[in-house]
Tab-separated table of C-alpha atoms in Angstrom:
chain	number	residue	atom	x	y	z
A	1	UNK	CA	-17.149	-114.611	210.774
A	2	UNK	CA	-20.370	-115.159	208.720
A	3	UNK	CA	-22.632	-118.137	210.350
A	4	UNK	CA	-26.138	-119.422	208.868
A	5	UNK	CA	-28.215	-120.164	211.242
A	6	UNK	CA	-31.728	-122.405	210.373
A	7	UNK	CA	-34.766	-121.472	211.582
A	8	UNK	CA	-37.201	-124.231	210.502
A	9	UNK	CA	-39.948	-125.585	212.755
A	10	UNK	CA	-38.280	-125.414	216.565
A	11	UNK	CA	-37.095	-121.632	218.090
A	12	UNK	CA	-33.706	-121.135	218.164
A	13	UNK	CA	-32.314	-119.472	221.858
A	14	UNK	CA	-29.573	-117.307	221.231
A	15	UNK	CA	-26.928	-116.134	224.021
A	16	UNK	CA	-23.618	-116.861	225.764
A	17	UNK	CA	-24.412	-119.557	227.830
A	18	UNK	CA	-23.536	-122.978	226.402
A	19	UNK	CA	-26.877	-124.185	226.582
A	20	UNK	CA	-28.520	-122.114	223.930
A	21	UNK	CA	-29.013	-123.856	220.822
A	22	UNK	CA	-26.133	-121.566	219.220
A	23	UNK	CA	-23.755	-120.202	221.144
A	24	UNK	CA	-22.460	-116.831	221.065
A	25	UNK	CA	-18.613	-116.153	222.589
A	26	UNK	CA	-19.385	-112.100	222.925
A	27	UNK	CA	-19.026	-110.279	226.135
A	28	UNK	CA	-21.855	-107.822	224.851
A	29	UNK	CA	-24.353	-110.958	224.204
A	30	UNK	CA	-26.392	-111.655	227.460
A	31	UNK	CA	-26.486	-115.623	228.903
A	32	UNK	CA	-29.771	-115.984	227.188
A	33	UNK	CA	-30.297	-112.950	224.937
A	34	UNK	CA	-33.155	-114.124	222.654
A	35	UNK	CA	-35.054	-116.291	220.432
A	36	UNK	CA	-36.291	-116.436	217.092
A	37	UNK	CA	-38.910	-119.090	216.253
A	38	UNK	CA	-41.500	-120.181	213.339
A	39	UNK	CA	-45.056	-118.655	213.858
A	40	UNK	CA	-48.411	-118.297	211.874
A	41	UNK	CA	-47.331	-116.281	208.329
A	42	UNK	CA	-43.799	-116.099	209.098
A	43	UNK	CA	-40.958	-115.554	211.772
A	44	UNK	CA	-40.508	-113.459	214.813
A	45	UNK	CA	-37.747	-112.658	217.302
A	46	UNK	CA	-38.213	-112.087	221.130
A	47	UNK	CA	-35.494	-110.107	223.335
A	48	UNK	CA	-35.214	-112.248	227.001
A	49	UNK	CA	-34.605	-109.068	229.025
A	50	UNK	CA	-31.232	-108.497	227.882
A	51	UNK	CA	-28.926	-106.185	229.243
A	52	UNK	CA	-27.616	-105.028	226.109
A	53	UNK	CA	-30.952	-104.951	223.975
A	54	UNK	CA	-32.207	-106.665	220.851
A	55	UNK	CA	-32.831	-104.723	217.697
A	56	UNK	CA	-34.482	-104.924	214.459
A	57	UNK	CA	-33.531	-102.749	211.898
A	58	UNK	CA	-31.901	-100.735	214.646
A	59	UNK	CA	-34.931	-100.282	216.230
A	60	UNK	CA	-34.791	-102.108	219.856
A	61	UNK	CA	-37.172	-103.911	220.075
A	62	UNK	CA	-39.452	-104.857	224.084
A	63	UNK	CA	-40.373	-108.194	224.447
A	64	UNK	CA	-41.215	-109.904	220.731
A	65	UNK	CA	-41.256	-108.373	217.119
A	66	UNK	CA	-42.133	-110.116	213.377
A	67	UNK	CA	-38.852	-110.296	211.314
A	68	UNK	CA	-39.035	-109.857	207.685
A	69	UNK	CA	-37.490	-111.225	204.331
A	70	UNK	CA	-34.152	-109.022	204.660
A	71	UNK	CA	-34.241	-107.185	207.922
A	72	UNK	CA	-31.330	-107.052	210.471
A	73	UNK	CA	-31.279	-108.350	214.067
A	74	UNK	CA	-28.747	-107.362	216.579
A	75	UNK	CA	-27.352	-108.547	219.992
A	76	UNK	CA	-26.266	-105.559	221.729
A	77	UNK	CA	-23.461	-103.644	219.862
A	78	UNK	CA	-21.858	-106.178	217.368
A	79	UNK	CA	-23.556	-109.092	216.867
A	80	UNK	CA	-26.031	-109.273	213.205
A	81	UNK	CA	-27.697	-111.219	211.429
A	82	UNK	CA	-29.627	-110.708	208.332
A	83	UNK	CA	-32.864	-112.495	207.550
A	84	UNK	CA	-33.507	-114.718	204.251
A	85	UNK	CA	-36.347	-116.267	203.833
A	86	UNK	CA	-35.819	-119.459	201.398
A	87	UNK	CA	-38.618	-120.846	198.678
A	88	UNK	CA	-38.235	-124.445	197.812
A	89	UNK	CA	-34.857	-123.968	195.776
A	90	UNK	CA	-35.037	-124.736	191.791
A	91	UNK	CA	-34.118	-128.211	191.808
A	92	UNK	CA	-31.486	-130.062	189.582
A	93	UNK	CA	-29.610	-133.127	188.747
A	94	UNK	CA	-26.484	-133.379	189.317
A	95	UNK	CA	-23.575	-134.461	186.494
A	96	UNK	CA	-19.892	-134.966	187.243
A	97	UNK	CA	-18.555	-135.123	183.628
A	98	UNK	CA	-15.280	-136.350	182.829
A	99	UNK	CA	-13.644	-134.438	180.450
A	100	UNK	CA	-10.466	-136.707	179.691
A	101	UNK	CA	-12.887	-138.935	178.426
A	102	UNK	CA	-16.211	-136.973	177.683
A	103	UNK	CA	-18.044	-139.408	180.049
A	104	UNK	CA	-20.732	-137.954	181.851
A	105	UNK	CA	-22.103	-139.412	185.367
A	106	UNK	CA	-25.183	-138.958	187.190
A	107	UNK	CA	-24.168	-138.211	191.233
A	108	UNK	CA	-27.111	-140.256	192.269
A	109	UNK	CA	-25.420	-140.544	196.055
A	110	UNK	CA	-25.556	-138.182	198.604
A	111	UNK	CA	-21.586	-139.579	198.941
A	112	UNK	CA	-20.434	-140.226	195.631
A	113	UNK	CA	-16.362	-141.225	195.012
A	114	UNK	CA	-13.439	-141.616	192.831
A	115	UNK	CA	-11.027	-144.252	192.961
A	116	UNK	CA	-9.979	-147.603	192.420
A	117	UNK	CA	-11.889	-148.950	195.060
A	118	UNK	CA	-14.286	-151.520	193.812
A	119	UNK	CA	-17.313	-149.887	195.622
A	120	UNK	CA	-16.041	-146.211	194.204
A	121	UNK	CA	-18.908	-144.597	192.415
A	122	UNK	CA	-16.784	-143.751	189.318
A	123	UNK	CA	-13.957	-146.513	189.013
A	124	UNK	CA	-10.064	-145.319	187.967
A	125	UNK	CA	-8.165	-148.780	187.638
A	126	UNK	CA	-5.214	-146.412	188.160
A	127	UNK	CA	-6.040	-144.378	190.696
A	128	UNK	CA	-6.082	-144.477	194.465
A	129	UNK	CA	-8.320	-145.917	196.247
A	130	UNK	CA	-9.958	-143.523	197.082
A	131	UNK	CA	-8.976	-140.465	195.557
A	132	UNK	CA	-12.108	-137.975	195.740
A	133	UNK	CA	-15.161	-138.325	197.346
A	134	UNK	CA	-18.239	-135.387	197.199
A	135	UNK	CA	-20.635	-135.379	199.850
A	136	UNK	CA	-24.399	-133.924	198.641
A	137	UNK	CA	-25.782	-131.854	201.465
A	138	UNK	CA	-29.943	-131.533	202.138
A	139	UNK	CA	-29.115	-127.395	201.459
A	140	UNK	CA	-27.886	-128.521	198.012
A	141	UNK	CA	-24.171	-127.350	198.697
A	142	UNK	CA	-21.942	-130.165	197.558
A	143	UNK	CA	-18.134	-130.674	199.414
A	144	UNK	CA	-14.925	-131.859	197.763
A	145	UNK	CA	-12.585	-134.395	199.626
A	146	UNK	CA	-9.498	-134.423	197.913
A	147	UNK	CA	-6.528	-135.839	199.438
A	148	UNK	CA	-5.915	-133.942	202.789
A	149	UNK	CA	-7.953	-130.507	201.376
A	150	UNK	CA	-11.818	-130.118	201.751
A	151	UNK	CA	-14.139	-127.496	200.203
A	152	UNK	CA	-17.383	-126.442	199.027
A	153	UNK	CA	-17.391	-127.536	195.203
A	154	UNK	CA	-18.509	-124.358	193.287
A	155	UNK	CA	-20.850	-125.337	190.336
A	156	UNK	CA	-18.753	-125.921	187.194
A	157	UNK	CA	-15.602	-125.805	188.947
A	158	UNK	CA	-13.154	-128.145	187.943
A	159	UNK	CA	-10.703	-130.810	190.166
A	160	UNK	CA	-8.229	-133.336	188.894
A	161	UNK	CA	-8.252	-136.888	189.717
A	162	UNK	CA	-5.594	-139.350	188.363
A	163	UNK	CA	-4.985	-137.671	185.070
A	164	UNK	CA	-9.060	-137.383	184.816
A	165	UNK	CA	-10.779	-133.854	184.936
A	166	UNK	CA	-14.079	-133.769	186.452
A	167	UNK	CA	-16.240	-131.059	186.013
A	168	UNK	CA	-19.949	-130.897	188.076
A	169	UNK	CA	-22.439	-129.491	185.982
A	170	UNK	CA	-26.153	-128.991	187.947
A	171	UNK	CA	-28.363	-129.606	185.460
A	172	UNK	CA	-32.181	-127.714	186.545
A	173	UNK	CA	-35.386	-129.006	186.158
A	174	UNK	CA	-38.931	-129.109	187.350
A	175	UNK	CA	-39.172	-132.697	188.223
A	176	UNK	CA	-37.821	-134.052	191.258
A	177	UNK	CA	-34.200	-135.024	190.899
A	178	UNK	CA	-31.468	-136.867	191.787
A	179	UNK	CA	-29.711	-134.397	194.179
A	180	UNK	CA	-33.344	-133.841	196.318
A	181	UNK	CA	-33.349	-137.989	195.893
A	182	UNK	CA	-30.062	-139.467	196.537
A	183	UNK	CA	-30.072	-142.402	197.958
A	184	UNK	CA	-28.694	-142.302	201.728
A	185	UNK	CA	-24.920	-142.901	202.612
A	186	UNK	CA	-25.218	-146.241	205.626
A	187	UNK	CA	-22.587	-146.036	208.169
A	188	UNK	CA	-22.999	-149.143	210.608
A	189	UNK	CA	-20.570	-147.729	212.733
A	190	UNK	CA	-20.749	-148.143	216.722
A	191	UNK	CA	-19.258	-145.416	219.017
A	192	UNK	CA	-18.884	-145.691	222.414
A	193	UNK	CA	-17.236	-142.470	224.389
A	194	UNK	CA	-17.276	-140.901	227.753
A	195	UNK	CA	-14.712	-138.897	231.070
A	196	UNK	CA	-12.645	-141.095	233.090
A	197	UNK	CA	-10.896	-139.498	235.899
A	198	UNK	CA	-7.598	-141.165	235.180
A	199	UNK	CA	-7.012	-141.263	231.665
A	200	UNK	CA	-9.626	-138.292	231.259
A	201	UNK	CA	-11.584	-138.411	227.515
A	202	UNK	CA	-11.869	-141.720	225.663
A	203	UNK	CA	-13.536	-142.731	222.405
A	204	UNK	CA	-14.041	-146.408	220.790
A	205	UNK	CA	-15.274	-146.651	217.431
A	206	UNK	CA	-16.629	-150.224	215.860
A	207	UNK	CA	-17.971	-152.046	213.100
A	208	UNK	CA	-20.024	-154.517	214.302
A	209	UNK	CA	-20.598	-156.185	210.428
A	210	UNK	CA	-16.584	-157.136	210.598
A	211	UNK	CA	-15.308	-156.999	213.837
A	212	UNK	CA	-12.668	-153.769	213.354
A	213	UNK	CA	-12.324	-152.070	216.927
A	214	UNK	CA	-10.238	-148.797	217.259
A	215	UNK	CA	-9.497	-146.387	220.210
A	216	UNK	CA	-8.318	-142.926	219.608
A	217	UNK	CA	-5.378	-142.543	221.970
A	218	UNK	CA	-5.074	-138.976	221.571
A	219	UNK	CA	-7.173	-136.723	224.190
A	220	UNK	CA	-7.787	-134.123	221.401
A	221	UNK	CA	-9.304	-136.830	219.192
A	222	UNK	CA	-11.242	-138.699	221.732
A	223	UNK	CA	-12.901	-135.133	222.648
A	224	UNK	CA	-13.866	-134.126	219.269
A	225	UNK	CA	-15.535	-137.407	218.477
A	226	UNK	CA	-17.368	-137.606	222.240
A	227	UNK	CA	-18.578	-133.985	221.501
A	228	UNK	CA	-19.947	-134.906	217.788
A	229	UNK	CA	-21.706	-138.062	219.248
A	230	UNK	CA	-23.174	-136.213	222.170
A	231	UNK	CA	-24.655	-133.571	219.912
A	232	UNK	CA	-25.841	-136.351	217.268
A	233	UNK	CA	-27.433	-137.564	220.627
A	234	UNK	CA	-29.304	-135.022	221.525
A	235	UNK	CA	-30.626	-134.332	218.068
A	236	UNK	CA	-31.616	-137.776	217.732
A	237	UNK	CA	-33.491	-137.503	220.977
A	238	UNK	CA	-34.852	-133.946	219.891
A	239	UNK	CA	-36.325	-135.431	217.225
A	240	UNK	CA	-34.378	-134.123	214.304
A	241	UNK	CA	-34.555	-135.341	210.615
A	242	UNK	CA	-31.263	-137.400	209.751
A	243	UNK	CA	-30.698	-135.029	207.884
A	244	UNK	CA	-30.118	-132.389	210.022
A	245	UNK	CA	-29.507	-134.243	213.266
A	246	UNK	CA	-25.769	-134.075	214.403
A	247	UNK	CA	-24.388	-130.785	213.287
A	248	UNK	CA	-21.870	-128.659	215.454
A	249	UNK	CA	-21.341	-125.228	214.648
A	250	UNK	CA	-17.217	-125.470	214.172
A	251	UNK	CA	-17.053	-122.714	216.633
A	252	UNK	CA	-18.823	-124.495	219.225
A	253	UNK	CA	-16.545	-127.340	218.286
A	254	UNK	CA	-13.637	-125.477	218.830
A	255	UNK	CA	-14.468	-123.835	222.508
A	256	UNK	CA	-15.405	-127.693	223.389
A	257	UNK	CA	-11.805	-129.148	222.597
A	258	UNK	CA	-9.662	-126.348	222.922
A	259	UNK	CA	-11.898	-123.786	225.389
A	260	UNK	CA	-12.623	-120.206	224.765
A	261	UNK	CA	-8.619	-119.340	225.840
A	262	UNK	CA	-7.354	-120.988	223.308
A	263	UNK	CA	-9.916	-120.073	220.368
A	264	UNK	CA	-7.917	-117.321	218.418
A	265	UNK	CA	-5.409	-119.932	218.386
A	266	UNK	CA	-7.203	-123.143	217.668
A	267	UNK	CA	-8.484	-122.223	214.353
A	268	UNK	CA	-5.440	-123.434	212.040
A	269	UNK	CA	-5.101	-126.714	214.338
A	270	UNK	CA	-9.133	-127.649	213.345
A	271	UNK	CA	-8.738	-128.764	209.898
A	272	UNK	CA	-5.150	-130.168	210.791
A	273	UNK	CA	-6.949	-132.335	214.065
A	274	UNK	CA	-10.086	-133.736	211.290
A	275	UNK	CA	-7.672	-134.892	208.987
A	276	UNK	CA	-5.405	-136.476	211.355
A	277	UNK	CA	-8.776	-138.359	212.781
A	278	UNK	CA	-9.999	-139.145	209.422
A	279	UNK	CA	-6.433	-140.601	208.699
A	280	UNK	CA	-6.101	-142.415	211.689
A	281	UNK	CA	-9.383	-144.094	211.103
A	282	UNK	CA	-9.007	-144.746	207.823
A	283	UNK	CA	-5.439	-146.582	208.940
A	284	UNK	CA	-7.300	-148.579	211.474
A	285	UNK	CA	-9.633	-149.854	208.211
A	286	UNK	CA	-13.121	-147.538	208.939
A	287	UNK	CA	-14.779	-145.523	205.884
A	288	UNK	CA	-13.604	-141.290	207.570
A	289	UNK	CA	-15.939	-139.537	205.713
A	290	UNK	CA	-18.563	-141.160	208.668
A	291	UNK	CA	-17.181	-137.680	209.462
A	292	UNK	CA	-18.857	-135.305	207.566
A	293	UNK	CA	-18.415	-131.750	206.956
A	294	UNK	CA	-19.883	-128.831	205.506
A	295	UNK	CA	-20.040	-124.727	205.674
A	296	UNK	CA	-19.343	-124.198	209.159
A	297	UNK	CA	-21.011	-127.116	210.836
A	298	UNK	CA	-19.066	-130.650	211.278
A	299	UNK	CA	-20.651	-134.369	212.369
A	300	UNK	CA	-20.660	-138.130	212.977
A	301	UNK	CA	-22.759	-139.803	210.829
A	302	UNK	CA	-23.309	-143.101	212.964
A	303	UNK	CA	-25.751	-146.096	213.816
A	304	UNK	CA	-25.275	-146.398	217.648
A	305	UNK	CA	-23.963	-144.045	220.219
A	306	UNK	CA	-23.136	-144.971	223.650
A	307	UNK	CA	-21.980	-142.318	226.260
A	308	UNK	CA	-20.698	-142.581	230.109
């Protein structure tokens, strides 16, 4: 499994135990194996007395080390990462052209749909409601919602929308752009989530601008949506930009709803549980894409969180 991992201006702790910030289910990784944080010039990695060692370039490393633009860490025998370190990134404007028509449209959203929909950013008179919808991340990947499948959207790669093929084109340039720009999808949403001993995980979502209330009755739902919110949470209170506050490695999601026993198995079920939500939300008359998703990360994009 390949995981990216952001090192920006906070360490990240690296181990087994579920209170590092990412969590590693290997019998070979210590509780709290190590950390690699931002310093002066660059980035370093520090080994917390492991019992199966830290290395760089294969080299194990006592106590701290520098890292480098391309060199390898490892936890104990079979855990690796490789180090990038990122420039600003050439940025671009974003075009979705239509080729049924040779239109050409400006993704000027960091949600941008396709539908009938009268708030859709592209409007098809004959087409579902809502019958695509890209979300523009902060990393510049871009994610295709189309009907129950979702994907990174490749640049240039085509998709079909109610007879209309729609190409996006990223368009570079110098000057600050639309996709570094894009003005900021609201969600006014209100969830409220928490254990009871009887019933066991619950989860309440609501719009307080029209009134719409909906409870998840399904354990497996209410989970996922109390662990999103409690991460969000905890970012929020952490201090984290929007937008980077609220994502949950889809591992971590999976050990939370399903445990580590059932993780070989609960892959297939993920993608089948977040449409199901997003459905069932959608249904009850909510905007799902609140529930956002991207390369290996998943989260609640919300106004107001309350947790018991």
């Amino acid at each position: 499994m390949v995981r990216v991992i952001t090192v920006a201006t906070d360490p990240v702790h690296l181990g087994r135990d579920i209170t590092n910030g990412v969590v590693l289910l290997d019998d070979d990784v210590s509780g709290h194996h190590a950390i690699v944080a931002p310093v002066s010039g660059g980035l370093e990695v520090r080994d917390l007395r492991s019992t199966n060692g830290t290395f760089v370039n294969d080299e194990r490393i006592d106590g701290q080390r520098s890292i480098e633009d391309g060199d390898s860490i490892r936890l104990g025998e079979s855990v690796e990462f490789r180090v990038r370190v990122e420039t600003d990134p050439v940025r671009a404007t974003l075009t979705l052209e239509d080729e049924t028509s040779g239109t050409a449209y400006i993704v000027d959203d960091e949600r941008f749909t396709i539908g009938s929909g009268e708030r859709c950013n592209i409007r098809l008179p004959d087409g579902p409601a809502r019958g695509a919808v890209l979300t523009v991340h902060a990393d510049g990947d871009v994610w295709l919602g189309l009907g129950e499948e979702e994907r990174a959207l490749a640049d240039g790669e085509a998709f079909a929308v109610a007879g209309h093929t729609f190409r996006l084109v990223p368009v570079p340039t110098k000057a600050p752009s639309t996709l570094w720009g894009c003005r900021e999808a609201k969600y006014g949403y209100q969830l409220q989530a928490g254990t009871d001993g009887s019933t066991g995980v619950y989860a309440v979502i609501r719009d307080p601008r029209t009134g719409l209330e909906h409870s998840l009755k399904s354990e497996n739902r209410a989970t996922l949506l109390y662990v999103l919110a409690r991460k969000l949470q905890q970012d929020r209170e952490a201090g984290l930009p929007a937008t980077e506050a609220g994502w949950h490695h889809d591992e971590d999601v999976l050990v939370a709803v399903w445990g580590r026993a059932g993780l070989r198995q609960a892959g297939s079920n993920y993608s089948v549980l977040l449409h199901r939500i997003r459905k069932e939300i959608e249904d009850a008359g909510f905007d799902p894409w609140f529930i956002e998703k991207r390369r290996g990360a998943v989260r609640l994009r919300l106004a107001r969180i309350e947790l018991r």
